[in-house]
mmCIF file with all atom_site columns, C-alpha atoms in Angstrom:
data_model
loop_
_atom_site.group_PDB
_atom_site.id
_atom_site.type_symbol
_atom_site.label_atom_id
_atom_site.label_alt_id
_atom_site.label_comp_id
_atom_site.label_asym_id
_atom_site.label_entity_id
_atom_site.label_seq_id
_atom_site.pdbx_PDB_ins_code
_atom_site.Cartn_x
_atom_site.Cartn_y
_atom_site.Cartn_z
_atom_site.occupancy
_atom_site.B_iso_or_equiv
_atom_site.pdbx_formal_charge
_atom_site.auth_seq_id
_atom_site.auth_comp_id
_atom_site.auth_asym_id
_atom_site.auth_atom_id
_atom_site.pdbx_PDB_model_num
ATOM 1   C CA . ASP P 1 1   ? -37.382 -37.805 6.742   1.00 63.00 ? 19  ASP P CA 1
ATOM 2   C CA . THR P 1 2   ? -38.705 -37.521 3.185   1.00 67.00 ? 20  THR P CA 1
ATOM 3   C CA . GLU P 1 3   ? -40.381 -40.897 3.083   1.00 92.00 ? 21  GLU P CA 1
ATOM 4   C CA . VAL P 1 4   ? -43.908 -42.017 2.489   1.00 97.00 ? 22  VAL P CA 1
ATOM 5   C CA . THR P 1 5   ? -44.313 -45.482 3.951   1.00 97.00 ? 23  THR P CA 1
ATOM 6   C CA . GLN P 1 6   ? -46.958 -47.880 2.660   1.00 97.00 ? 24  GLN P CA 1
ATOM 7   C CA . THR P 1 7   ? -48.003 -51.167 4.210   1.00 97.00 ? 25  THR P CA 1
ATOM 8   C CA . PRO P 1 8   ? -48.389 -53.914 3.302   1.00 97.00 ? 26  PRO P CA 1
ATOM 9   C CA . LYS P 1 9   ? -46.179 -54.108 0.221   1.00 96.00 ? 27  LYS P CA 1
ATOM 10  C CA . HIS P 1 10  ? -48.176 -57.034 -1.093  1.00 97.00 ? 28  HIS P CA 1
ATOM 11  C CA . LEU P 1 11  ? -51.752 -58.085 -0.331  1.00 97.00 ? 29  LEU P CA 1
ATOM 12  C CA . VAL P 1 12  ? -53.795 -60.965 -1.661  1.00 96.00 ? 30  VAL P CA 1
ATOM 13  C CA . MET P 1 13  ? -57.470 -60.994 -0.819  1.00 94.00 ? 31  MET P CA 1
ATOM 14  C CA . GLY P 1 14  ? -60.658 -62.721 -1.806  1.00 92.00 ? 32  GLY P CA 1
ATOM 15  C CA . MET P 1 15  ? -63.697 -60.914 -3.130  1.00 91.00 ? 33  MET P CA 1
ATOM 16  C CA . THR P 1 16  ? -65.518 -61.247 0.200   1.00 91.00 ? 34  THR P CA 1
ATOM 17  C CA . ASN P 1 17  ? -62.639 -60.079 2.372   1.00 91.00 ? 35  ASN P CA 1
ATOM 18  C CA . LYS P 1 18  ? -62.238 -56.749 4.131   1.00 95.00 ? 36  LYS P CA 1
ATOM 19  C CA . LYS P 1 19  ? -58.717 -55.387 4.221   1.00 96.00 ? 37  LYS P CA 1
ATOM 20  C CA . SER P 1 20  ? -56.953 -52.036 4.538   1.00 98.00 ? 38  SER P CA 1
ATOM 21  C CA . LEU P 1 21  ? -53.948 -50.353 2.991   1.00 98.00 ? 39  LEU P CA 1
ATOM 22  C CA . LYS P 1 22  ? -52.021 -47.930 5.164   1.00 98.00 ? 40  LYS P CA 1
ATOM 23  C CA . CYS P 1 23  ? -49.877 -44.923 4.370   1.00 98.00 ? 41  CYS P CA 1
ATOM 24  C CA . GLU P 1 24  ? -47.794 -42.774 6.721   1.00 98.00 ? 42  GLU P CA 1
ATOM 25  C CA . GLN P 1 25  ? -45.676 -39.650 6.323   1.00 97.00 ? 43  GLN P CA 1
ATOM 26  C CA . HIS P 1 26  ? -43.854 -37.469 8.850   1.00 93.00 ? 44  HIS P CA 1
ATOM 27  C CA . MET P 1 27  ? -42.968 -34.513 6.651   1.00 92.00 ? 45  MET P CA 1
ATOM 28  C CA . GLY P 1 28  ? -45.734 -32.306 8.031   1.00 90.00 ? 46  GLY P CA 1
ATOM 29  C CA . HIS P 1 29  ? -47.589 -32.471 4.718   1.00 89.00 ? 47  HIS P CA 1
ATOM 30  C CA . ARG P 1 30  ? -51.259 -31.590 4.858   1.00 87.00 ? 48  ARG P CA 1
ATOM 31  C CA . ALA P 1 31  ? -52.368 -33.181 1.597   1.00 88.00 ? 49  ALA P CA 1
ATOM 32  C CA . MET P 1 32  ? -52.409 -36.929 0.962   1.00 92.00 ? 50  MET P CA 1
ATOM 33  C CA . TYR P 1 33  ? -53.427 -38.912 -2.087  1.00 93.00 ? 51  TYR P CA 1
ATOM 34  C CA . TRP P 1 34  ? -54.349 -42.368 -3.298  1.00 96.00 ? 52  TRP P CA 1
ATOM 35  C CA . TYR P 1 35  ? -53.517 -43.401 -6.851  1.00 96.00 ? 53  TYR P CA 1
ATOM 36  C CA . LYS P 1 36  ? -54.241 -46.690 -8.613  1.00 97.00 ? 54  LYS P CA 1
ATOM 37  C CA . GLN P 1 37  ? -51.869 -48.042 -11.247 1.00 97.00 ? 55  GLN P CA 1
ATOM 38  C CA . LYS P 1 38  ? -52.536 -50.981 -13.557 1.00 96.00 ? 56  LYS P CA 1
ATOM 39  C CA . ALA P 1 39  ? -49.653 -52.709 -15.313 1.00 93.00 ? 57  ALA P CA 1
ATOM 40  C CA . LYS P 1 40  ? -47.991 -50.597 -18.019 1.00 91.00 ? 58  LYS P CA 1
ATOM 41  C CA . LYS P 1 41  ? -50.456 -47.744 -17.425 1.00 93.00 ? 59  LYS P CA 1
ATOM 42  C CA . PRO P 1 42  ? -49.951 -44.353 -15.744 1.00 94.00 ? 60  PRO P CA 1
ATOM 43  C CA . PRO P 1 43  ? -51.138 -43.788 -12.194 1.00 95.00 ? 61  PRO P CA 1
ATOM 44  C CA . GLU P 1 44  ? -54.790 -42.733 -11.911 1.00 94.00 ? 62  GLU P CA 1
ATOM 45  C CA . LEU P 1 45  ? -55.907 -40.395 -9.146  1.00 93.00 ? 63  LEU P CA 1
ATOM 46  C CA . MET P 1 46  ? -58.501 -41.845 -6.779  1.00 96.00 ? 64  MET P CA 1
ATOM 47  C CA . PHE P 1 47  ? -58.750 -39.552 -3.731  1.00 94.00 ? 65  PHE P CA 1
ATOM 48  C CA . VAL P 1 48  ? -57.188 -36.381 -2.336  1.00 90.00 ? 66  VAL P CA 1
ATOM 49  C CA . TYR P 1 49  ? -57.291 -35.385 1.325   1.00 91.00 ? 67  TYR P CA 1
ATOM 50  C CA . SER P 1 50  ? -56.443 -31.849 2.329   1.00 86.00 ? 68  SER P CA 1
ATOM 51  C CA . TYR P 1 51  ? -56.174 -30.945 6.004   1.00 87.00 ? 69  TYR P CA 1
ATOM 52  C CA . GLU P 1 52  ? -57.713 -34.331 6.890   1.00 91.00 ? 70  GLU P CA 1
ATOM 53  C CA . LYS P 1 53  ? -60.808 -33.630 4.814   1.00 91.00 ? 71  LYS P CA 1
ATOM 54  C CA . LEU P 1 54  ? -61.696 -35.419 1.588   1.00 92.00 ? 72  LEU P CA 1
ATOM 55  C CA . SER P 1 55  ? -61.372 -32.798 -1.153  1.00 87.00 ? 73  SER P CA 1
ATOM 56  C CA . ILE P 1 56  ? -61.350 -34.881 -4.336  1.00 87.00 ? 74  ILE P CA 1
ATOM 57  C CA . ASN P 1 57  ? -63.050 -38.209 -5.101  1.00 92.00 ? 75  ASN P CA 1
ATOM 58  C CA . GLU P 1 58  ? -62.550 -39.200 -8.724  1.00 91.00 ? 76  GLU P CA 1
ATOM 59  C CA . SER P 1 59  ? -65.827 -41.140 -8.892  1.00 92.00 ? 77  SER P CA 1
ATOM 60  C CA . VAL P 1 60  ? -64.263 -44.146 -7.206  1.00 96.00 ? 78  VAL P CA 1
ATOM 61  C CA . PRO P 1 61  ? -66.604 -47.099 -6.451  1.00 96.00 ? 79  PRO P CA 1
ATOM 62  C CA . SER P 1 62  ? -67.775 -47.293 -2.851  1.00 96.00 ? 80  SER P CA 1
ATOM 63  C CA . ARG P 1 63  ? -65.977 -50.604 -2.322  1.00 97.00 ? 81  ARG P CA 1
ATOM 64  C CA . PHE P 1 64  ? -62.936 -48.347 -1.830  1.00 98.00 ? 82  PHE P CA 1
ATOM 65  C CA . SER P 1 65  ? -63.286 -46.252 1.318   1.00 98.00 ? 83  SER P CA 1
ATOM 66  C CA . PRO P 1 66  ? -60.571 -43.765 2.250   1.00 98.00 ? 84  PRO P CA 1
ATOM 67  C CA . GLU P 1 67  ? -59.913 -42.516 5.749   1.00 97.00 ? 85  GLU P CA 1
ATOM 68  C CA . CYS P 1 68  ? -57.546 -39.875 7.107   1.00 96.00 ? 86  CYS P CA 1
ATOM 69  C CA . PRO P 1 69  ? -57.434 -40.301 10.895  1.00 95.00 ? 87  PRO P CA 1
ATOM 70  C CA . ASN P 1 70  ? -54.781 -37.601 11.324  1.00 94.00 ? 88  ASN P CA 1
ATOM 71  C CA . SER P 1 71  ? -52.420 -35.501 9.255   1.00 90.00 ? 89  SER P CA 1
ATOM 72  C CA . SER P 1 72  ? -49.770 -38.244 9.118   1.00 95.00 ? 90  SER P CA 1
ATOM 73  C CA . LEU P 1 73  ? -51.918 -41.241 8.273   1.00 97.00 ? 91  LEU P CA 1
ATOM 74  C CA . LEU P 1 74  ? -54.036 -42.262 5.318   1.00 98.00 ? 92  LEU P CA 1
ATOM 75  C CA . ASN P 1 75  ? -55.922 -45.513 4.998   1.00 98.00 ? 93  ASN P CA 1
ATOM 76  C CA . LEU P 1 76  ? -57.739 -47.167 2.133   1.00 98.00 ? 94  LEU P CA 1
ATOM 77  C CA . HIS P 1 77  ? -60.349 -49.661 3.282   1.00 98.00 ? 95  HIS P CA 1
ATOM 78  C CA . LEU P 1 78  ? -61.180 -52.397 0.807   1.00 97.00 ? 96  LEU P CA 1
ATOM 79  C CA . HIS P 1 79  ? -64.374 -54.445 0.766   1.00 95.00 ? 97  HIS P CA 1
ATOM 80  C CA . ALA P 1 80  ? -66.047 -56.678 -1.807  1.00 94.00 ? 98  ALA P CA 1
ATOM 81  C CA . LEU P 1 81  ? -63.400 -55.983 -4.422  1.00 95.00 ? 99  LEU P CA 1
ATOM 82  C CA . GLN P 1 82  ? -63.359 -57.468 -7.894  1.00 96.00 ? 100 GLN P CA 1
ATOM 83  C CA . PRO P 1 83  ? -60.436 -59.160 -9.666  1.00 96.00 ? 101 PRO P CA 1
ATOM 84  C CA . GLU P 1 84  ? -60.154 -56.123 -11.963 1.00 96.00 ? 102 GLU P CA 1
ATOM 85  C CA . ASP P 1 85  ? -59.264 -54.053 -8.878  1.00 97.00 ? 103 ASP P CA 1
ATOM 86  C CA . SER P 1 86  ? -55.931 -55.843 -8.751  1.00 97.00 ? 104 SER P CA 1
ATOM 87  C CA . ALA P 1 87  ? -53.315 -53.135 -9.184  1.00 97.00 ? 105 ALA P CA 1
ATOM 88  C CA . LEU P 1 88  ? -50.521 -51.176 -7.532  1.00 97.00 ? 106 LEU P CA 1
ATOM 89  C CA . TYR P 1 89  ? -51.962 -48.663 -5.085  1.00 98.00 ? 107 TYR P CA 1
ATOM 90  C CA . LEU P 1 90  ? -49.778 -45.629 -4.558  1.00 97.00 ? 108 LEU P CA 1
ATOM 91  C CA . CYS P 1 91  ? -49.964 -43.156 -1.714  1.00 97.00 ? 109 CYS P CA 1
ATOM 92  C CA . ALA P 1 92  ? -48.489 -39.667 -1.968  1.00 94.00 ? 110 ALA P CA 1
ATOM 93  C CA . SER P 1 93  ? -48.263 -36.518 0.112   1.00 93.00 ? 111 SER P CA 1
ATOM 94  C CA . SER P 1 94  ? -47.556 -32.838 -0.511  1.00 88.00 ? 112 SER P CA 1
ATOM 95  C CA . GLN P 1 95  ? -47.371 -29.571 1.357   1.00 83.00 ? 113 GLN P CA 1
ATOM 96  C CA . ASP P 1 96  ? -50.690 -28.422 -0.098  1.00 62.00 ? 114 ASP P CA 1
ATOM 97  C CA . LEU P 1 97  ? -49.774 -24.793 -0.232  1.00 53.00 ? 115 LEU P CA 1
ATOM 98  C CA . GLY P 1 98  ? -50.079 -22.425 -3.146  1.00 50.00 ? 116 GLY P CA 1
ATOM 99  C CA . LEU P 1 99  ? -47.178 -22.006 -5.513  1.00 50.00 ? 117 LEU P CA 1
ATOM 100 C CA . ASP P 1 100 ? -46.768 -18.522 -4.170  1.00 52.00 ? 118 ASP P CA 1
ATOM 101 C CA . GLY P 1 101 ? -43.042 -18.119 -4.265  1.00 50.00 ? 119 GLY P CA 1
ATOM 102 C CA . SER P 1 102 ? -42.680 -19.486 -0.765  1.00 53.00 ? 120 SER P CA 1
ATOM 103 C CA . GLY P 1 103 ? -40.308 -22.173 -1.969  1.00 54.00 ? 121 GLY P CA 1
ATOM 104 C CA . ASN P 1 104 ? -42.998 -24.824 -2.151  1.00 61.00 ? 122 ASN P CA 1
ATOM 105 C CA . THR P 1 105 ? -42.514 -26.811 -5.364  1.00 68.00 ? 123 THR P CA 1
ATOM 106 C CA . GLY P 1 106 ? -45.912 -28.464 -5.260  1.00 73.00 ? 124 GLY P CA 1
ATOM 107 C CA . GLU P 1 107 ? -44.006 -31.738 -5.385  1.00 84.00 ? 125 GLU P CA 1
ATOM 108 C CA . LEU P 1 108 ? -45.798 -34.951 -4.539  1.00 89.00 ? 126 LEU P CA 1
ATOM 109 C CA . PHE P 1 109 ? -43.807 -37.512 -2.588  1.00 93.00 ? 127 PHE P CA 1
ATOM 110 C CA . PHE P 1 110 ? -44.847 -41.047 -3.450  1.00 96.00 ? 128 PHE P CA 1
ATOM 111 C CA . GLY P 1 111 ? -44.550 -44.261 -1.509  1.00 97.00 ? 129 GLY P CA 1
ATOM 112 C CA . GLU P 1 112 ? -43.364 -47.526 -3.068  1.00 96.00 ? 130 GLU P CA 1
ATOM 113 C CA . GLY P 1 113 ? -46.927 -48.758 -3.374  1.00 97.00 ? 131 GLY P CA 1
ATOM 114 C CA . SER P 1 114 ? -48.992 -51.705 -2.187  1.00 97.00 ? 132 SER P CA 1
ATOM 115 C CA . ARG P 1 115 ? -49.497 -54.392 -4.795  1.00 97.00 ? 133 ARG P CA 1
ATOM 116 C CA . LEU P 1 116 ? -53.003 -55.802 -4.452  1.00 97.00 ? 134 LEU P CA 1
ATOM 117 C CA . THR P 1 117 ? -54.217 -59.057 -5.941  1.00 97.00 ? 135 THR P CA 1
ATOM 118 C CA . VAL P 1 118 ? -57.929 -59.880 -5.737  1.00 96.00 ? 136 VAL P CA 1
ATOM 119 C CA . LEU P 1 119 ? -58.775 -63.519 -6.302  1.00 94.00 ? 137 LEU P CA 1
ATOM 120 C CA . ASP R 2 1   ? -55.559 -29.526 -16.681 1.00 66.00 ? 23  ASP R CA 1
ATOM 121 C CA . ALA R 2 2   ? -54.057 -29.371 -20.190 1.00 66.00 ? 24  ALA R CA 1
ATOM 122 C CA . LYS R 2 3   ? -53.342 -32.598 -22.023 1.00 87.00 ? 25  LYS R CA 1
ATOM 123 C CA . THR R 2 4   ? -49.763 -33.559 -22.878 1.00 93.00 ? 26  THR R CA 1
ATOM 124 C CA . THR R 2 5   ? -48.334 -35.621 -25.721 1.00 94.00 ? 27  THR R CA 1
ATOM 125 C CA . GLN R 2 6   ? -45.109 -37.580 -25.364 1.00 96.00 ? 28  GLN R CA 1
ATOM 126 C CA . PRO R 2 7   ? -43.424 -40.190 -27.553 1.00 97.00 ? 29  PRO R CA 1
ATOM 127 C CA . PRO R 2 8   ? -44.200 -43.634 -26.111 1.00 96.00 ? 30  PRO R CA 1
ATOM 128 C CA . SER R 2 9   ? -40.591 -44.754 -25.993 1.00 97.00 ? 31  SER R CA 1
ATOM 129 C CA . MET R 2 10  ? -37.019 -43.756 -26.717 1.00 97.00 ? 32  MET R CA 1
ATOM 130 C CA . ASP R 2 11  ? -33.547 -45.191 -26.304 1.00 97.00 ? 33  ASP R CA 1
ATOM 131 C CA . CYS R 2 12  ? -30.441 -43.270 -25.376 1.00 95.00 ? 34  CYS R CA 1
ATOM 132 C CA . ALA R 2 13  ? -26.802 -44.113 -24.877 1.00 96.00 ? 35  ALA R CA 1
ATOM 133 C CA . GLU R 2 14  ? -25.221 -44.170 -21.464 1.00 97.00 ? 36  GLU R CA 1
ATOM 134 C CA . GLY R 2 15  ? -23.188 -41.027 -20.834 1.00 96.00 ? 37  GLY R CA 1
ATOM 135 C CA . ARG R 2 16  ? -24.958 -39.024 -23.500 1.00 96.00 ? 38  ARG R CA 1
ATOM 136 C CA . ALA R 2 17  ? -27.601 -36.375 -22.978 1.00 97.00 ? 39  ALA R CA 1
ATOM 137 C CA . ALA R 2 18  ? -31.200 -37.558 -23.174 1.00 97.00 ? 40  ALA R CA 1
ATOM 138 C CA . ASN R 2 19  ? -33.695 -35.059 -24.573 1.00 97.00 ? 41  ASN R CA 1
ATOM 139 C CA . LEU R 2 20  ? -37.320 -35.894 -23.788 1.00 98.00 ? 42  LEU R CA 1
ATOM 140 C CA . PRO R 2 21  ? -39.938 -33.846 -25.649 1.00 97.00 ? 43  PRO R CA 1
ATOM 141 C CA . CYS R 2 22  ? -43.432 -32.973 -24.500 1.00 97.00 ? 44  CYS R CA 1
ATOM 142 C CA . ASN R 2 23  ? -46.178 -31.138 -26.338 1.00 96.00 ? 45  ASN R CA 1
ATOM 143 C CA . HIS R 2 24  ? -48.768 -29.197 -24.392 1.00 94.00 ? 46  HIS R CA 1
ATOM 144 C CA . SER R 2 25  ? -50.306 -26.950 -27.016 1.00 93.00 ? 47  SER R CA 1
ATOM 145 C CA . THR R 2 26  ? -53.440 -26.142 -24.966 1.00 91.00 ? 48  THR R CA 1
ATOM 146 C CA . ILE R 2 27  ? -51.541 -25.031 -21.876 1.00 91.00 ? 49  ILE R CA 1
ATOM 147 C CA . SER R 2 28  ? -53.015 -22.041 -20.057 1.00 87.00 ? 50  SER R CA 1
ATOM 148 C CA . GLY R 2 29  ? -51.110 -19.092 -18.663 1.00 86.00 ? 51  GLY R CA 1
ATOM 149 C CA . ASN R 2 30  ? -51.461 -20.293 -15.078 1.00 82.00 ? 52  ASN R CA 1
ATOM 150 C CA . GLU R 2 31  ? -50.416 -23.893 -15.721 1.00 86.00 ? 53  GLU R CA 1
ATOM 151 C CA . TYR R 2 32  ? -47.028 -25.247 -14.727 1.00 89.00 ? 54  TYR R CA 1
ATOM 152 C CA . VAL R 2 33  ? -45.066 -27.982 -16.486 1.00 92.00 ? 55  VAL R CA 1
ATOM 153 C CA . TYR R 2 34  ? -43.999 -30.820 -14.182 1.00 92.00 ? 56  TYR R CA 1
ATOM 154 C CA . TRP R 2 35  ? -41.813 -33.831 -14.871 1.00 96.00 ? 57  TRP R CA 1
ATOM 155 C CA . TYR R 2 36  ? -41.873 -37.025 -12.855 1.00 96.00 ? 58  TYR R CA 1
ATOM 156 C CA . ARG R 2 37  ? -40.281 -40.375 -13.512 1.00 97.00 ? 59  ARG R CA 1
ATOM 157 C CA . GLN R 2 38  ? -41.131 -43.868 -12.375 1.00 97.00 ? 60  GLN R CA 1
ATOM 158 C CA . ILE R 2 39  ? -38.451 -46.480 -12.142 1.00 95.00 ? 61  ILE R CA 1
ATOM 159 C CA . HIS R 2 40  ? -39.724 -50.042 -12.358 1.00 90.00 ? 62  HIS R CA 1
ATOM 160 C CA . SER R 2 41  ? -41.498 -51.212 -9.195  1.00 83.00 ? 63  SER R CA 1
ATOM 161 C CA . GLN R 2 42  ? -41.140 -47.843 -7.490  1.00 91.00 ? 64  GLN R CA 1
ATOM 162 C CA . GLY R 2 43  ? -43.433 -44.871 -6.914  1.00 95.00 ? 65  GLY R CA 1
ATOM 163 C CA . PRO R 2 44  ? -43.126 -41.823 -9.185  1.00 95.00 ? 66  PRO R CA 1
ATOM 164 C CA . GLN R 2 45  ? -40.363 -39.365 -8.344  1.00 95.00 ? 67  GLN R CA 1
ATOM 165 C CA . TYR R 2 46  ? -40.454 -35.609 -8.876  1.00 93.00 ? 68  TYR R CA 1
ATOM 166 C CA . ILE R 2 47  ? -37.762 -34.293 -11.227 1.00 96.00 ? 69  ILE R CA 1
ATOM 167 C CA . ILE R 2 48  ? -38.385 -30.632 -11.992 1.00 94.00 ? 70  ILE R CA 1
ATOM 168 C CA . HIS R 2 49  ? -41.059 -28.081 -12.805 1.00 92.00 ? 71  HIS R CA 1
ATOM 169 C CA . GLY R 2 50  ? -41.344 -24.673 -14.478 1.00 92.00 ? 72  GLY R CA 1
ATOM 170 C CA . LEU R 2 51  ? -43.758 -21.988 -15.615 1.00 90.00 ? 73  LEU R CA 1
ATOM 171 C CA . LYS R 2 52  ? -42.063 -19.861 -18.273 1.00 91.00 ? 74  LYS R CA 1
ATOM 172 C CA . ASN R 2 53  ? -38.337 -19.792 -17.671 1.00 88.00 ? 75  ASN R CA 1
ATOM 173 C CA . ASN R 2 54  ? -35.899 -22.606 -18.206 1.00 94.00 ? 76  ASN R CA 1
ATOM 174 C CA . GLU R 2 55  ? -35.044 -24.441 -15.014 1.00 95.00 ? 77  GLU R CA 1
ATOM 175 C CA . THR R 2 56  ? -32.129 -26.560 -13.870 1.00 96.00 ? 78  THR R CA 1
ATOM 176 C CA . ASN R 2 57  ? -31.542 -28.661 -10.798 1.00 94.00 ? 79  ASN R CA 1
ATOM 177 C CA . GLU R 2 58  ? -29.212 -31.481 -9.809  1.00 94.00 ? 80  GLU R CA 1
ATOM 178 C CA . MET R 2 59  ? -31.226 -34.016 -11.764 1.00 94.00 ? 81  MET R CA 1
ATOM 179 C CA . ALA R 2 60  ? -32.156 -32.333 -15.015 1.00 97.00 ? 82  ALA R CA 1
ATOM 180 C CA . SER R 2 61  ? -32.856 -29.209 -17.042 1.00 98.00 ? 83  SER R CA 1
ATOM 181 C CA . LEU R 2 62  ? -36.230 -28.095 -18.319 1.00 98.00 ? 84  LEU R CA 1
ATOM 182 C CA . ILE R 2 63  ? -36.467 -26.031 -21.487 1.00 97.00 ? 85  ILE R CA 1
ATOM 183 C CA . ILE R 2 64  ? -39.850 -24.415 -22.163 1.00 96.00 ? 86  ILE R CA 1
ATOM 184 C CA . THR R 2 65  ? -40.508 -22.797 -25.535 1.00 96.00 ? 87  THR R CA 1
ATOM 185 C CA . GLU R 2 66  ? -41.399 -19.125 -25.612 1.00 95.00 ? 88  GLU R CA 1
ATOM 186 C CA . ASP R 2 67  ? -45.012 -19.858 -26.568 1.00 95.00 ? 89  ASP R CA 1
ATOM 187 C CA . ARG R 2 68  ? -45.079 -22.525 -23.799 1.00 95.00 ? 90  ARG R CA 1
ATOM 188 C CA . LYS R 2 69  ? -46.678 -25.051 -26.117 1.00 95.00 ? 91  LYS R CA 1
ATOM 189 C CA . SER R 2 70  ? -43.871 -27.549 -25.714 1.00 96.00 ? 92  SER R CA 1
ATOM 190 C CA . SER R 2 71  ? -40.996 -28.381 -23.435 1.00 97.00 ? 93  SER R CA 1
ATOM 191 C CA . THR R 2 72  ? -37.944 -30.626 -23.284 1.00 98.00 ? 94  THR R CA 1
ATOM 192 C CA . LEU R 2 73  ? -36.519 -32.431 -20.302 1.00 98.00 ? 95  LEU R CA 1
ATOM 193 C CA . ILE R 2 74  ? -32.770 -32.868 -20.561 1.00 98.00 ? 96  ILE R CA 1
ATOM 194 C CA . LEU R 2 75  ? -30.882 -35.510 -18.594 1.00 97.00 ? 97  LEU R CA 1
ATOM 195 C CA . PRO R 2 76  ? -27.342 -34.248 -19.145 1.00 96.00 ? 98  PRO R CA 1
ATOM 196 C CA . HIS R 2 77  ? -25.429 -37.513 -18.732 1.00 95.00 ? 99  HIS R CA 1
ATOM 197 C CA . ALA R 2 78  ? -27.782 -40.471 -18.806 1.00 96.00 ? 100 ALA R CA 1
ATOM 198 C CA . THR R 2 79  ? -26.895 -43.475 -16.680 1.00 96.00 ? 101 THR R CA 1
ATOM 199 C CA . LEU R 2 80  ? -28.386 -46.960 -16.633 1.00 97.00 ? 102 LEU R CA 1
ATOM 200 C CA . ARG R 2 81  ? -30.253 -45.951 -13.464 1.00 95.00 ? 103 ARG R CA 1
ATOM 201 C CA . ASP R 2 82  ? -32.149 -43.336 -15.486 1.00 97.00 ? 104 ASP R CA 1
ATOM 202 C CA . THR R 2 83  ? -34.064 -46.102 -17.265 1.00 97.00 ? 105 THR R CA 1
ATOM 203 C CA . ALA R 2 84  ? -37.660 -45.304 -16.337 1.00 97.00 ? 106 ALA R CA 1
ATOM 204 C CA . VAL R 2 85  ? -40.999 -43.986 -17.555 1.00 97.00 ? 107 VAL R CA 1
ATOM 205 C CA . TYR R 2 86  ? -40.920 -40.184 -17.699 1.00 98.00 ? 108 TYR R CA 1
ATOM 206 C CA . TYR R 2 87  ? -44.166 -38.273 -17.290 1.00 97.00 ? 109 TYR R CA 1
ATOM 207 C CA . CYS R 2 88  ? -44.768 -34.713 -18.429 1.00 95.00 ? 110 CYS R CA 1
ATOM 208 C CA . ILE R 2 89  ? -47.704 -33.131 -16.606 1.00 92.00 ? 111 ILE R CA 1
ATOM 209 C CA . VAL R 2 90  ? -49.246 -29.691 -16.795 1.00 88.00 ? 112 VAL R CA 1
ATOM 210 C CA . ARG R 2 91  ? -51.483 -28.364 -14.072 1.00 81.00 ? 113 ARG R CA 1
ATOM 211 C CA . VAL R 2 92  ? -52.749 -25.181 -12.541 1.00 72.00 ? 114 VAL R CA 1
ATOM 212 C CA . ALA R 2 93  ? -51.128 -23.675 -9.516  1.00 61.00 ? 115 ALA R CA 1
ATOM 213 C CA . ILE R 2 94  ? -52.612 -25.298 -6.485  1.00 57.00 ? 116 ILE R CA 1
ATOM 214 C CA . ILE R 2 95  ? -55.828 -24.013 -5.045  1.00 55.00 ? 117 ILE R CA 1
ATOM 215 C CA . LYS R 2 96  ? -55.516 -23.922 -1.289  1.00 55.00 ? 118 LYS R CA 1
ATOM 216 C CA . ALA R 2 97  ? -57.302 -26.675 0.560   1.00 51.00 ? 119 ALA R CA 1
ATOM 217 C CA . ALA R 2 98  ? -57.857 -28.606 -2.645  1.00 55.00 ? 120 ALA R CA 1
ATOM 218 C CA . GLY R 2 99  ? -54.610 -30.503 -2.966  1.00 60.00 ? 121 GLY R CA 1
ATOM 219 C CA . ASN R 2 100 ? -52.421 -30.925 -6.004  1.00 67.00 ? 122 ASN R CA 1
ATOM 220 C CA . LYS R 2 101 ? -54.511 -32.696 -8.611  1.00 75.00 ? 123 LYS R CA 1
ATOM 221 C CA . LEU R 2 102 ? -51.680 -34.298 -10.554 1.00 81.00 ? 124 LEU R CA 1
ATOM 222 C CA . THR R 2 103 ? -52.991 -36.162 -13.617 1.00 84.00 ? 125 THR R CA 1
ATOM 223 C CA . PHE R 2 104 ? -50.542 -38.469 -15.384 1.00 89.00 ? 126 PHE R CA 1
ATOM 224 C CA . GLY R 2 105 ? -50.520 -39.001 -19.149 1.00 88.00 ? 127 GLY R CA 1
ATOM 225 C CA . GLY R 2 106 ? -48.984 -41.914 -21.017 1.00 90.00 ? 128 GLY R CA 1
ATOM 226 C CA . GLY R 2 107 ? -45.353 -40.954 -20.454 1.00 95.00 ? 129 GLY R CA 1
ATOM 227 C CA . THR R 2 108 ? -42.195 -41.896 -22.353 1.00 97.00 ? 130 THR R CA 1
ATOM 228 C CA . ARG R 2 109 ? -40.506 -45.193 -21.615 1.00 97.00 ? 131 ARG R CA 1
ATOM 229 C CA . VAL R 2 110 ? -36.777 -44.394 -21.687 1.00 98.00 ? 132 VAL R CA 1
ATOM 230 C CA . LEU R 2 111 ? -34.221 -47.151 -21.992 1.00 98.00 ? 133 LEU R CA 1
ATOM 231 C CA . VAL R 2 112 ? -30.621 -46.156 -21.372 1.00 97.00 ? 134 VAL R CA 1
ATOM 232 C CA . LYS R 2 113 ? -28.277 -48.564 -23.112 1.00 96.00 ? 135 LYS R CA 1
ATOM 233 C CA . PRO R 2 114 ? -24.615 -49.203 -22.308 1.00 95.00 ? 136 PRO R CA 1
#
């Protein structure tokens, strides 16, 4: 199983709503990521979790709240979003080991994304 | 991580080799070159990576210049399904417990034409 599964695929929410995006992988990866992608732009890193601990936060506004309940799951809780937050949200995972010749490519496996529309 | 420069777009003919250039003139000795692609409405997909030597896998070949300041991704026989945005990324070898901080640049939008 080399899949990263994201749900829901599409989400429409109002600015006062609270919603969550979910991401799941069963590859035994210990690093998980959230990226945000606007139309015709490259993905932008938001958060990195390593061994269930938040290791990188790219100065993301607090209306986005990540959570890693276990090594297979990653959530992104959304609250009081703005219309400009509408985007494709991509989850990824990786082995999170050094490129030490062990055969680890450092490859990130991405999900198909959750397309969020904020009204 | 070092910045990369790629042409914004290129066309190639189906069945022919597609050569995608990338400049990374400020690359450091411990930085790897990675290539990913993103087909429309899908998440990015890993293609290949390298440090100094040329690399080949079932998808593509990666040619890195001797001074490591540029590289070329070669798709040997482009198909219509290779139409995608191709991203060249350079980054340091992972630091344990910190995750792979993969930073995407603008990429090259490749259109394979019949």
